[in-house]
Amino acid sequence: MYSAWRENDPFFWFEELGTWVLTRHEDCTAVLKRLDCFTSDWRRLGEGVPGELVMLQTVDPPEHPPVRRLLTAAYRACDHVALAGRTASRVRALLAGVDGRTADFVDEVALPLTVGTICDLLGVDPPDLALLRRVSPPVIDTMDAGLRPEVIPAGLAARAELDEMIERWMSDHRPGGMFAYVSQKLDGLGADRRLVMNSLRSTFHAGFESSARLLSLALLAFTDNPGVLPKFTVNPESAVQEVVRYTSQVQVLARGCLTDTEVGGHKVRGGDGVTLIIGAANRDPAVFREPDALRLGRDPNPHLGFGRGLHACLGAGVASMQARVLFTELAGYAGVRRDGEPVMWDSGTLRGVRALPVTLSRGGDPACATPTDR
């Protein structure tokens, strides 16, 4: 569908949602960079936004910079070498626990790995995984609220549960993590406390949920492309970026137009919505040669999987590190086999795998990811 849109009508008006739909990489990139014309903060266009949804990703200057600086400083103050070491140990332990048997990769590897990593980064004890499995889906559902407004109450209730956890962590944390840094600096910053707390909640949630979806989609891609995974170790940094491009877990980003302007030869009026189809932009043949191929050595690779500009993903480095560590380990496995069809999440915004039955076998000579059992 995306390729048909891009080839036949790459910039069109979707009346039902009152938005322009953009599928070309050039057009999507232009919108993400033009802060003078396009906003992530729908309050600037007169729309009501629940206070729980006002966070780093949904505000512009002047609110955005002080909070971004605070969280970026907290992120950089962490010991990322030690974090990578703990992540590697966790990867080996999780893989050892499923070695040679059928397991749900999402539930038994990806989610516990990403929860552990983000809690290490934040400097807090991991919460119960059952709680996160319950509250995370309603949070994700609200990303599609434009299509399904009925999901908003459940999403706000789920955020309230996470907010209790975030508030507790402000006083109950270990030294050296992001919470330790933020709790020391927040009072003298002059930033809106609720905005900071909402942004910490979002950092935590994206840190485990979005990262787990990336890892699960990546393994699905490797099982769909036998023989590619063993090549991961040739250039792990490049391989991770290609996996992010190829899987495009963030399928859609939305912006509002602040003033009459032009993008890609099309006039866009102030007040119009603009929907960026990131999944299509990341497969644009005008930018990526053989865009539907998983080419781990792709260079250059200007994908939009982590966003671009002011609202680019804060935790892209940690998400990439986890993928690098995990798939470097799995590249040496003798067998990486899918034992059934994946179950996908029903989300138009954040693509993901709900269940992925696999058998991961370490023993034997490293070969390649085995073909999917059908």
Short mmCIF file of C-alpha atoms in Angstrom, two decimals:
data_model
loop_
_atom_site.label_atom_id
_atom_site.label_comp_id
_atom_site.label_asym_id
_atom_site.label_seq_id
_atom_site.Cartn_x
_atom_site.Cartn_y
_atom_site.Cartn_z
CA MET A 1 0.00 0.00 0.00
CA TYR A 2 2.78 2.44 0.95
CA SER A 3 4.59 1.92 -2.34
CA ALA A 4 1.37 2.49 -4.27
CA TRP A 5 0.75 5.74 -2.41
CA ARG A 6 4.32 6.90 -2.97
CA GLU A 7 4.24 6.09 -6.68
CA ASN A 8 0.71 7.26 -7.49
CA ASP A 9 -0.12 10.01 -5.00
CA PRO A 10 2.74 10.66 -2.57
CA PHE A 11 1.17 13.83 -1.12
CA PHE A 12 -2.62 13.71 -0.78
CA TRP A 13 -5.44 15.06 1.35
CA PHE A 14 -7.30 12.52 3.50
CA GLU A 15 -10.67 14.09 4.11
CA GLU A 16 -11.89 11.65 6.77
CA LEU A 17 -9.12 12.70 9.19
CA GLY A 18 -8.58 16.21 7.84
CA THR A 19 -4.90 15.70 7.16
CA TRP A 20 -2.32 15.67 4.42
CA VAL A 21 -0.62 12.29 4.01
CA LEU A 22 3.07 12.35 3.01
CA THR A 23 5.03 9.27 1.95
CA ARG A 24 8.24 10.62 0.34
CA HIS A 25 11.40 10.75 2.41
CA GLU A 26 12.22 14.28 1.25
CA ASP A 27 8.82 15.66 2.23
CA CYS A 28 8.74 13.91 5.63
CA THR A 29 12.23 15.14 6.45
CA ALA A 30 11.33 18.71 5.51
CA VAL A 31 8.32 18.73 7.83
CA LEU A 32 10.30 17.27 10.75
CA LYS A 33 12.96 19.96 10.41
CA ARG A 34 10.74 23.02 9.88
CA LEU A 35 9.83 24.03 13.41
CA ASP A 36 8.75 27.46 12.22
CA CYS A 37 5.88 25.96 10.23
CA PHE A 38 5.03 22.61 11.83
CA THR A 39 4.28 21.74 15.43
CA SER A 40 4.02 18.68 17.65
CA ASP A 41 1.98 20.71 20.15
CA TRP A 42 -1.65 20.67 19.05
CA ARG A 43 -2.53 23.22 21.74
CA ARG A 44 -0.91 25.80 19.45
CA LEU A 45 -3.69 25.10 16.96
CA GLY A 46 -6.40 25.50 19.59
CA GLU A 47 -6.94 21.82 20.34
CA GLY A 48 -7.42 20.54 23.86
CA VAL A 49 -4.77 18.10 25.06
CA PRO A 50 -5.13 16.19 28.35
CA GLY A 51 -2.43 17.19 30.81
CA GLU A 52 -1.20 13.58 30.96
CA LEU A 53 -0.27 13.75 27.28
CA VAL A 54 1.83 16.92 27.49
CA MET A 55 5.43 15.69 27.42
CA LEU A 56 8.76 16.23 25.70
CA GLN A 57 7.56 14.77 22.38
CA THR A 58 4.45 16.96 22.28
CA VAL A 59 5.80 20.41 23.15
CA ASP A 60 7.83 22.99 21.24
CA PRO A 61 10.02 25.88 22.37
CA PRO A 62 10.05 27.58 24.80
CA GLU A 63 8.79 24.63 26.91
CA HIS A 64 10.85 21.99 25.14
CA PRO A 65 14.52 23.10 25.46
CA PRO A 66 14.93 23.17 29.28
CA VAL A 67 13.35 19.73 29.69
CA ARG A 68 15.32 18.27 26.79
CA ARG A 69 18.54 19.69 28.23
CA LEU A 70 17.77 18.25 31.66
CA LEU A 71 17.00 14.74 30.38
CA THR A 72 19.89 14.79 27.92
CA ALA A 73 22.30 15.79 30.70
CA ALA A 74 20.88 13.05 32.94
CA TYR A 75 21.27 10.53 30.12
CA ARG A 76 24.87 11.53 29.42
CA ALA A 77 25.80 11.48 33.11
CA CYS A 78 25.12 7.72 33.26
CA ASP A 79 27.95 5.20 32.89
CA HIS A 80 27.11 3.83 29.46
CA VAL A 81 30.08 1.46 29.37
CA ALA A 82 28.85 -0.22 32.54
CA LEU A 83 25.29 -0.20 31.16
CA ALA A 84 26.42 -2.04 28.04
CA GLY A 85 28.24 -4.59 30.19
CA ARG A 86 25.16 -5.27 32.31
CA THR A 87 23.07 -5.52 29.17
CA ALA A 88 25.46 -8.09 27.68
CA SER A 89 25.27 -10.18 30.84
CA ARG A 90 21.49 -9.98 30.81
CA VAL A 91 21.36 -11.01 27.14
CA ARG A 92 23.48 -14.10 27.81
CA ALA A 93 21.37 -15.09 30.80
CA LEU A 94 18.06 -14.66 28.97
CA LEU A 95 19.25 -16.57 25.92
CA ALA A 96 20.61 -19.36 28.10
CA GLY A 97 17.17 -19.68 29.66
CA VAL A 98 15.50 -20.41 26.31
CA ASP A 99 18.34 -22.28 24.59
CA GLY A 100 17.16 -25.20 22.50
CA ARG A 101 13.44 -24.96 23.26
CA THR A 102 10.45 -23.20 21.79
CA ALA A 103 9.96 -19.85 23.49
CA ASP A 104 8.05 -16.64 22.96
CA PHE A 105 10.85 -14.24 22.08
CA VAL A 106 8.78 -11.18 23.01
CA ASP A 107 7.76 -12.39 26.45
CA GLU A 108 10.89 -14.29 27.47
CA VAL A 109 13.69 -12.28 25.89
CA ALA A 110 12.81 -8.88 24.43
CA LEU A 111 10.60 -7.50 27.20
CA PRO A 112 12.66 -8.60 30.23
CA LEU A 113 15.80 -7.39 28.47
CA THR A 114 14.49 -3.91 27.71
CA VAL A 115 12.83 -3.48 31.11
CA GLY A 116 16.10 -4.38 32.80
CA THR A 117 18.12 -2.02 30.61
CA ILE A 118 15.89 1.02 30.98
CA CYS A 119 15.70 0.51 34.76
CA ASP A 120 19.49 0.31 34.89
CA LEU A 121 19.65 3.59 32.98
CA LEU A 122 17.11 5.24 35.24
CA GLY A 123 18.72 3.81 38.38
CA VAL A 124 15.60 2.07 39.73
CA ASP A 125 14.50 -1.45 40.56
CA PRO A 126 12.52 -3.16 37.77
CA PRO A 127 8.76 -3.31 38.42
CA ASP A 128 6.68 -6.44 38.01
CA LEU A 129 6.56 -7.47 34.35
CA ALA A 130 2.90 -8.50 34.70
CA LEU A 131 2.02 -4.91 35.62
CA LEU A 132 3.84 -3.56 32.57
CA ARG A 133 2.21 -6.12 30.27
CA ARG A 134 -1.16 -4.88 31.52
CA VAL A 135 -0.69 -1.12 31.42
CA SER A 136 1.47 -0.73 28.30
CA PRO A 137 -1.09 -1.70 25.59
CA PRO A 138 -3.62 1.01 26.59
CA VAL A 139 -0.81 3.59 26.48
CA ILE A 140 0.08 2.48 22.94
CA ASP A 141 -3.58 2.48 21.91
CA THR A 142 -3.87 6.22 22.59
CA MET A 143 -1.33 6.83 19.83
CA ASP A 144 -4.20 5.91 17.50
CA ALA A 145 -6.69 8.14 19.29
CA GLY A 146 -7.33 10.10 16.10
CA LEU A 147 -8.78 6.92 14.62
CA ARG A 148 -10.22 5.50 17.85
CA PRO A 149 -11.02 8.24 20.39
CA GLU A 150 -12.75 5.69 22.62
CA VAL A 151 -9.34 4.36 23.74
CA ILE A 152 -8.35 7.61 25.50
CA PRO A 153 -9.88 6.93 28.97
CA ALA A 154 -8.14 3.57 29.34
CA GLY A 155 -4.88 5.10 28.13
CA LEU A 156 -5.06 7.91 30.68
CA ALA A 157 -5.84 5.44 33.47
CA ALA A 158 -2.81 3.36 32.51
CA ARG A 159 -0.61 6.44 32.52
CA ALA A 160 -1.88 7.27 36.00
CA GLU A 161 -0.57 3.91 37.24
CA LEU A 162 2.80 4.58 35.68
CA ASP A 163 2.80 8.10 37.14
CA GLU A 164 2.59 6.63 40.66
CA MET A 165 5.70 4.60 39.91
CA ILE A 166 7.55 7.61 38.46
CA GLU A 167 6.72 9.75 41.49
CA ARG A 168 7.97 7.04 43.83
CA TRP A 169 11.21 6.71 41.88
CA MET A 170 11.96 10.41 42.39
CA SER A 171 12.86 9.55 45.99
CA ASP A 172 13.52 5.81 45.73
CA HIS A 173 16.42 5.37 43.31
CA ARG A 174 20.05 4.32 43.15
CA PRO A 175 22.98 6.72 42.64
CA GLY A 176 24.27 7.18 39.11
CA GLY A 177 21.00 6.85 37.20
CA MET A 178 18.81 9.40 35.47
CA PHE A 179 16.43 9.73 38.41
CA ALA A 180 19.30 10.60 40.75
CA TYR A 181 20.40 13.38 38.39
CA VAL A 182 16.91 14.77 37.73
CA SER A 183 15.92 14.74 41.40
CA GLN A 184 18.99 16.84 42.23
CA LYS A 185 18.61 19.35 39.40
CA LEU A 186 14.86 19.76 38.93
CA ASP A 187 14.08 22.33 41.63
CA GLY A 188 16.65 24.82 40.37
CA LEU A 189 15.73 24.41 36.73
CA GLY A 190 12.52 26.41 36.60
CA ALA A 191 10.86 23.87 34.29
CA ASP A 192 7.27 22.74 34.68
CA ARG A 193 7.41 19.77 37.06
CA ARG A 194 4.48 17.95 35.50
CA LEU A 195 6.05 18.25 32.06
CA VAL A 196 9.27 16.75 33.43
CA MET A 197 7.44 13.90 35.19
CA ASN A 198 5.36 13.12 32.11
CA SER A 199 8.56 13.08 30.07
CA LEU A 200 10.24 10.69 32.52
CA ARG A 201 7.21 8.42 32.29
CA SER A 202 7.45 8.51 28.52
CA THR A 203 11.20 7.81 28.68
CA PHE A 204 10.56 4.76 30.84
CA HIS A 205 7.68 3.47 28.73
CA ALA A 206 9.44 3.95 25.39
CA GLY A 207 12.60 2.52 26.91
CA PHE A 208 11.02 -0.88 27.37
CA GLU A 209 8.04 -0.99 24.99
CA SER A 210 9.46 0.65 21.87
CA SER A 211 12.81 -1.08 22.36
CA ALA A 212 11.17 -4.50 22.80
CA ARG A 213 9.20 -3.94 19.61
CA LEU A 214 12.39 -3.05 17.75
CA LEU A 215 14.14 -6.22 18.91
CA SER A 216 11.15 -8.45 18.11
CA LEU A 217 10.60 -6.93 14.68
CA ALA A 218 14.31 -7.31 13.99
CA LEU A 219 14.30 -11.02 14.83
CA LEU A 220 11.20 -11.45 12.69
CA ALA A 221 13.05 -9.76 9.82
CA PHE A 222 16.06 -12.03 10.26
CA THR A 223 13.91 -15.16 10.19
CA ASP A 224 12.23 -13.84 7.05
CA ASN A 225 15.68 -13.32 5.47
CA PRO A 226 17.71 -16.50 6.08
CA GLY A 227 21.45 -16.08 5.92
CA VAL A 228 21.49 -12.39 6.85
CA LEU A 229 21.88 -12.63 10.64
CA PRO A 230 25.39 -14.18 10.59
CA LYS A 231 26.58 -11.10 8.69
CA PHE A 232 25.52 -8.83 11.58
CA THR A 233 28.98 -8.87 13.16
CA VAL A 234 30.71 -7.51 10.04
CA ASN A 235 29.59 -4.00 10.99
CA PRO A 236 27.17 -4.05 13.93
CA GLU A 237 26.63 -0.27 13.97
CA SER A 238 25.58 -0.23 10.32
CA ALA A 239 23.51 -3.37 10.81
CA VAL A 240 21.49 -1.83 13.65
CA GLN A 241 20.68 1.27 11.59
CA GLU A 242 19.51 -0.92 8.71
CA VAL A 243 17.31 -2.95 11.04
CA VAL A 244 15.74 0.27 12.33
CA ARG A 245 15.08 1.42 8.75
CA TYR A 246 13.80 -1.93 7.54
CA THR A 247 11.43 -2.61 10.43
CA SER A 248 10.21 1.00 10.89
CA GLN A 249 8.34 0.31 14.10
CA VAL A 250 7.23 3.96 14.23
CA GLN A 251 4.99 3.95 11.20
CA VAL A 252 3.40 7.38 11.53
CA LEU A 253 4.19 10.81 12.98
CA ALA A 254 1.71 13.68 13.04
CA ARG A 255 2.31 17.41 12.87
CA GLY A 256 0.10 20.48 12.69
CA CYS A 257 0.75 23.30 10.26
CA LEU A 258 1.13 26.68 11.97
CA THR A 259 1.11 28.95 8.94
CA ASP A 260 0.51 28.76 5.22
CA THR A 261 3.52 27.18 3.55
CA GLU A 262 4.62 24.85 0.80
CA VAL A 263 6.12 21.36 0.97
CA GLY A 264 7.19 19.36 -2.04
CA GLY A 265 5.38 21.72 -4.38
CA HIS A 266 2.10 21.43 -2.43
CA LYS A 267 0.44 24.30 -0.58
CA VAL A 268 -0.36 23.52 3.05
CA ARG A 269 -2.58 25.89 4.99
CA GLY A 270 -2.21 26.95 8.60
CA GLY A 271 -4.37 24.67 10.74
CA ASP A 272 -4.01 21.64 8.45
CA GLY A 273 -2.90 18.33 9.87
CA VAL A 274 0.09 16.62 8.29
CA THR A 275 0.60 12.86 8.66
CA LEU A 276 4.07 11.53 7.89
CA ILE A 277 4.17 7.88 6.87
CA ILE A 278 7.62 7.01 8.21
CA GLY A 279 7.28 3.39 7.12
CA ALA A 280 6.92 4.57 3.51
CA ALA A 281 9.65 7.21 3.74
CA ASN A 282 12.09 4.56 4.98
CA ARG A 283 11.43 2.51 1.85
CA ASP A 284 11.65 5.41 -0.61
CA PRO A 285 13.60 4.21 -3.69
CA ALA A 286 14.66 7.79 -4.39
CA VAL A 287 16.82 7.57 -1.25
CA PHE A 288 17.42 3.87 -0.60
CA ARG A 289 18.68 1.49 -3.29
CA GLU A 290 16.76 -1.79 -3.17
CA PRO A 291 14.58 -0.37 -0.39
CA ASP A 292 12.74 -3.62 0.30
CA ALA A 293 15.99 -5.55 0.87
CA LEU A 294 17.58 -6.01 4.29
CA ARG A 295 21.16 -4.90 3.51
CA LEU A 296 23.14 -4.73 6.76
CA GLY A 297 25.99 -2.78 5.19
CA ARG A 298 23.76 -0.06 3.73
CA ASP A 299 25.61 3.24 3.53
CA PRO A 300 24.46 5.96 3.59
CA ASN A 301 21.32 5.19 5.55
CA PRO A 302 19.44 8.41 6.40
CA HIS A 303 16.41 6.62 7.85
CA LEU A 304 13.79 8.39 9.94
CA GLY A 305 13.29 5.53 12.38
CA PHE A 306 14.48 7.60 15.34
CA GLY A 307 12.87 10.80 14.11
CA ARG A 308 14.74 13.90 13.04
CA GLY A 309 15.33 17.36 14.44
CA LEU A 310 14.11 18.72 17.78
CA HIS A 311 11.97 15.71 18.67
CA ALA A 312 14.44 12.97 17.70
CA CYS A 313 14.47 9.95 20.01
CA LEU A 314 16.32 10.70 23.27
CA GLY A 315 17.20 7.05 23.92
CA ALA A 316 18.26 6.05 20.40
CA GLY A 317 21.77 5.24 21.64
CA VAL A 318 20.59 2.79 24.30
CA ALA A 319 18.05 1.18 21.94
CA SER A 320 20.81 0.70 19.38
CA MET A 321 23.18 -0.68 21.99
CA GLN A 322 20.68 -3.35 23.05
CA ALA A 323 20.12 -4.43 19.46
CA ARG A 324 23.86 -4.50 18.83
CA VAL A 325 24.54 -6.65 21.90
CA LEU A 326 21.64 -9.05 21.34
CA PHE A 327 22.15 -9.73 17.65
CA THR A 328 25.92 -9.94 17.92
CA GLU A 329 25.27 -12.80 20.33
CA LEU A 330 22.58 -14.42 18.17
CA ALA A 331 24.72 -14.14 15.03
CA GLY A 332 26.88 -16.93 16.45
CA TYR A 333 23.97 -19.26 17.15
CA ALA A 334 23.67 -22.45 15.13
CA GLY A 335 19.91 -22.21 14.85
CA VAL A 336 17.50 -19.29 14.88
CA ARG A 337 14.16 -20.68 13.80
CA ARG A 338 10.62 -19.38 13.92
CA ASP A 339 8.23 -22.01 15.20
CA GLY A 340 4.97 -20.53 13.99
CA GLU A 341 3.38 -17.37 12.72
CA PRO A 342 3.92 -14.17 14.67
CA VAL A 343 1.01 -12.41 16.33
CA MET A 344 1.13 -8.70 15.52
CA TRP A 345 -0.15 -5.79 17.58
CA ASP A 346 -3.12 -3.93 16.12
CA SER A 347 -1.66 -0.43 15.96
CA GLY A 348 -1.52 2.04 13.12
CA THR A 349 1.21 4.13 14.75
CA LEU A 350 3.64 1.78 16.51
CA ARG A 351 4.21 -1.48 14.67
CA GLY A 352 5.07 -4.45 16.82
CA VAL A 353 5.02 -8.19 17.43
CA ARG A 354 2.81 -9.42 20.25
CA ALA A 355 4.07 -13.00 20.24
CA LEU A 356 6.94 -14.60 18.32
CA PRO A 357 7.48 -18.35 18.86
CA VAL A 358 11.10 -19.26 18.13
CA THR A 359 13.75 -21.85 18.88
CA LEU A 360 17.19 -20.39 19.51
CA SER A 361 19.92 -23.04 19.56
CA ARG A 362 23.43 -22.11 20.53
CA GLY A 363 25.12 -25.49 20.01
CA GLY A 364 26.83 -26.59 16.80
CA ASP A 365 28.71 -24.65 14.18
CA PRO A 366 27.45 -21.11 13.56
CA ALA A 367 25.58 -21.12 10.31
CA CYS A 368 22.69 -18.93 9.41
CA ALA A 369 19.23 -18.15 10.58
CA THR A 370 17.24 -21.16 9.49
CA PRO A 371 14.23 -20.72 7.23
CA THR A 372 10.91 -20.15 8.91
CA ASP A 373 8.83 -23.23 9.58
CA ARG A 374 5.57 -22.86 7.72
#
